[in-house]
Structures are given as C-alpha cells and as structure tokens.
Coordinates of C-alpha atoms in Angstrom, one line a residue:
M10 CA 2.1 -22.2 -14.4
T11 CA 1.5 -20.6 -11.0
H12 CA 1.0 -16.9 -10.5
N13 CA 4.4 -16.5 -8.9
K14 CA 6.2 -18.4 -11.6
L15 CA 4.5 -16.3 -14.2
I16 CA 5.5 -13.1 -12.5
D17 CA 9.1 -14.3 -12.1
S18 CA 9.3 -15.3 -15.8
L19 CA 7.9 -11.9 -16.9
K20 CA 10.5 -10.2 -14.7
V21 CA 13.4 -12.2 -16.3
L22 CA 12.0 -11.5 -19.8
L23 CA 11.7 -7.7 -19.1
F24 CA 15.1 -7.6 -17.4
N25 CA 16.8 -9.3 -20.4
T26 CA 14.9 -7.2 -22.9
F27 CA 16.0 -3.9 -21.3
R28 CA 19.5 -5.1 -20.8
S29 CA 19.8 -6.0 -24.5
L30 CA 18.7 -2.5 -25.3
G31 CA 21.5 -1.1 -23.1
Y32 CA 19.4 -0.2 -20.1
E33 CA 20.1 -1.2 -16.5
V34 CA 17.2 -2.4 -14.4
R35 CA 17.6 -2.2 -10.7
R36 CA 15.4 -2.1 -7.6
P37 CA 15.4 1.4 -6.0
K38 CA 17.0 1.8 -2.7
E39 CA 14.8 2.9 0.2
M40 CA 16.0 6.4 0.0
E41 CA 15.0 6.6 -3.6
Q42 CA 11.6 5.1 -2.8
V43 CA 10.6 8.2 -0.9
M44 CA 12.1 10.4 -3.6
G45 CA 14.7 12.1 -1.4
L46 CA 12.0 13.5 0.9
V47 CA 13.9 12.4 4.0
H48 CA 16.1 15.4 3.6
L49 CA 13.1 17.8 4.0
P50 CA 11.7 18.7 7.3
I51 CA 8.5 16.7 6.8
R52 CA 6.2 17.3 9.8
T53 CA 3.0 15.7 8.6
V54 CA 2.3 12.4 6.8
I55 CA -1.2 11.4 5.7
D56 CA -1.7 7.7 5.1
V57 CA -5.0 7.1 3.2
G58 CA -6.1 3.5 3.1
A59 CA -3.6 2.7 5.8
N60 CA -4.6 -0.9 6.3
V61 CA -2.7 -2.1 9.3
G62 CA -0.1 0.6 9.1
Q63 CA 2.5 -0.8 6.7
F64 CA 3.3 2.6 5.1
A65 CA 2.9 4.5 8.4
Q66 CA 5.5 2.3 10.0
F67 CA 7.9 2.8 7.1
A68 CA 7.2 6.6 7.2
R69 CA 7.9 6.6 11.0
K70 CA 11.4 5.2 10.4
K71 CA 12.1 7.9 7.8
F72 CA 10.4 10.9 9.4
K73 CA 11.0 10.4 13.1
N74 CA 9.4 13.7 14.2
A75 CA 6.4 13.8 11.9
K76 CA 2.8 13.5 13.0
I77 CA 1.2 10.7 11.1
Y78 CA -2.6 10.6 10.4
C79 CA -3.9 7.2 9.2
F80 CA -7.3 6.5 7.7
E81 CA -8.6 3.0 7.4
P82 CA -12.3 1.9 6.9
I83 CA -11.9 -1.9 7.4
P84 CA -12.7 -2.6 11.1
E85 CA -10.3 -5.5 11.5
A86 CA -7.4 -3.7 9.8
Y87 CA -8.3 -0.5 11.8
A88 CA -8.0 -2.4 15.1
K89 CA -4.4 -3.4 14.3
L90 CA -3.6 0.1 13.0
K91 CA -5.0 1.7 16.2
E92 CA -2.8 -0.5 18.3
W93 CA 0.3 0.6 16.4
T94 CA -0.6 4.3 16.5
E95 CA -1.2 4.1 20.3
K96 CA 2.2 2.5 20.8
D97 CA 3.8 5.1 18.4
G98 CA 2.4 8.0 20.4
H99 CA 2.8 10.5 17.5
S100 CA 0.3 9.0 15.1
L101 CA -3.5 9.0 15.0
A102 CA -5.9 6.5 13.4
Y103 CA -9.4 7.2 12.1
P104 CA -11.9 4.5 11.2
L105 CA -13.0 5.9 7.8
A106 CA -12.3 6.3 4.1
L107 CA -11.4 9.7 2.7
G108 CA -13.1 11.1 -0.4
E109 CA -14.3 14.4 -1.7
E110 CA -17.9 14.0 -0.4
N111 CA -19.2 13.3 3.1
K112 CA -21.4 10.2 2.4
R113 CA -21.7 6.5 3.0
V114 CA -20.5 4.2 0.2
E115 CA -20.2 0.5 -0.5
F116 CA -16.8 -0.8 0.2
F117 CA -15.4 -4.2 -1.1
V118 CA -13.3 -6.0 1.5
H119 CA -11.1 -8.7 0.0
S120 CA -11.3 -11.5 2.5
D121 CA -8.0 -13.1 1.4
H122 CA -6.0 -9.9 1.1
S123 CA -7.3 -6.9 2.9
P124 CA -4.7 -4.4 1.5
S125 CA -6.2 -4.8 -1.9
S126 CA -9.7 -3.9 -0.7
S127 CA -11.3 -0.9 -2.5
L128 CA -14.3 1.3 -3.1
L129 CA -14.1 -0.1 -6.7
R130 CA -15.5 -3.4 -7.7
T131 CA -12.9 -5.9 -9.0
T132 CA -13.2 -7.1 -12.6
P133 CA -12.8 -10.6 -14.0
L134 CA -9.4 -9.6 -15.5
K135 CA -8.2 -8.6 -12.0
H136 CA -9.5 -11.9 -10.6
H137 CA -7.5 -13.7 -13.3
Y138 CA -4.2 -11.9 -12.4
Y139 CA -4.9 -11.5 -8.7
P140 CA -7.0 -14.5 -7.6
F141 CA -6.9 -13.3 -3.9
T142 CA -9.3 -10.5 -4.9
K143 CA -12.1 -12.9 -5.9
K144 CA -13.5 -13.4 -2.4
S145 CA -14.9 -10.2 -1.1
K146 CA -17.7 -9.0 1.2

C-alpha cells in the first residue's frame, strides 16, 4: 500500500470511528486556522523556519498591514523567500536559524522535501512514515 493510500485509509477509519461515537470531524476554515487572530490589530508576524515563505504569504493575506520577519537557514529556500519579501515590501528575510544561543550548529537539509529540514536528525521511524526525509545533506 502506498503512503498516500495508507493515510487516506487512516483518515476514513478515524472519521468513521469518531462519527460512530457521535462526534463530527471537519476541516477547520481558514479563519479558524489562525484562531480568530485576524480580528486583532496584529502588526508583527515572525516566521521561524520560513522555508520559501508559505506561511508568510498566508499571513500577508490575513494581516495586510503587518511587518513580517522571516528566518530561513537553507540557502536555496532563502533565495526564493528573499524574492518574495522584496516584492512584498513590508517583509524582511534573514538567512539564519533562530535559537536561544548564538552559535553554529549542524543542520539537516532534506533534499527531497526542504520544508521538513531540521536541526534534529531524522529517525528510522520517521524515514518509514515519511520516506522523503531519508535523503539529507
């Protein structure tokens, strides 16, 4: 069974199980995904591990007047992020990871799926469920 078919089968199983227990399972609307924050006067958004700016672009649509600060250590992803922030004009990109100490650390870039890259090593279990994390540099 492929990874996608397995996930789909699990979703159906969970949906039916919760439904039989009297619960409704539904995908949250965009408004609920930002926990109602769009009603607040958000002026600053910090996107840590911004990759190519997926969340920053979503945040821009919801918080039109906010200044968005994006941090991304992967050079290839940072280059695309930087292009977007320059077009946006109210966002800034920084080519680094954020942490509680000012130091250099080893970073694991997943060649097949850069959004899953991390400061943490992947485990065999993660490789099993997420094969795109196997190849890293």
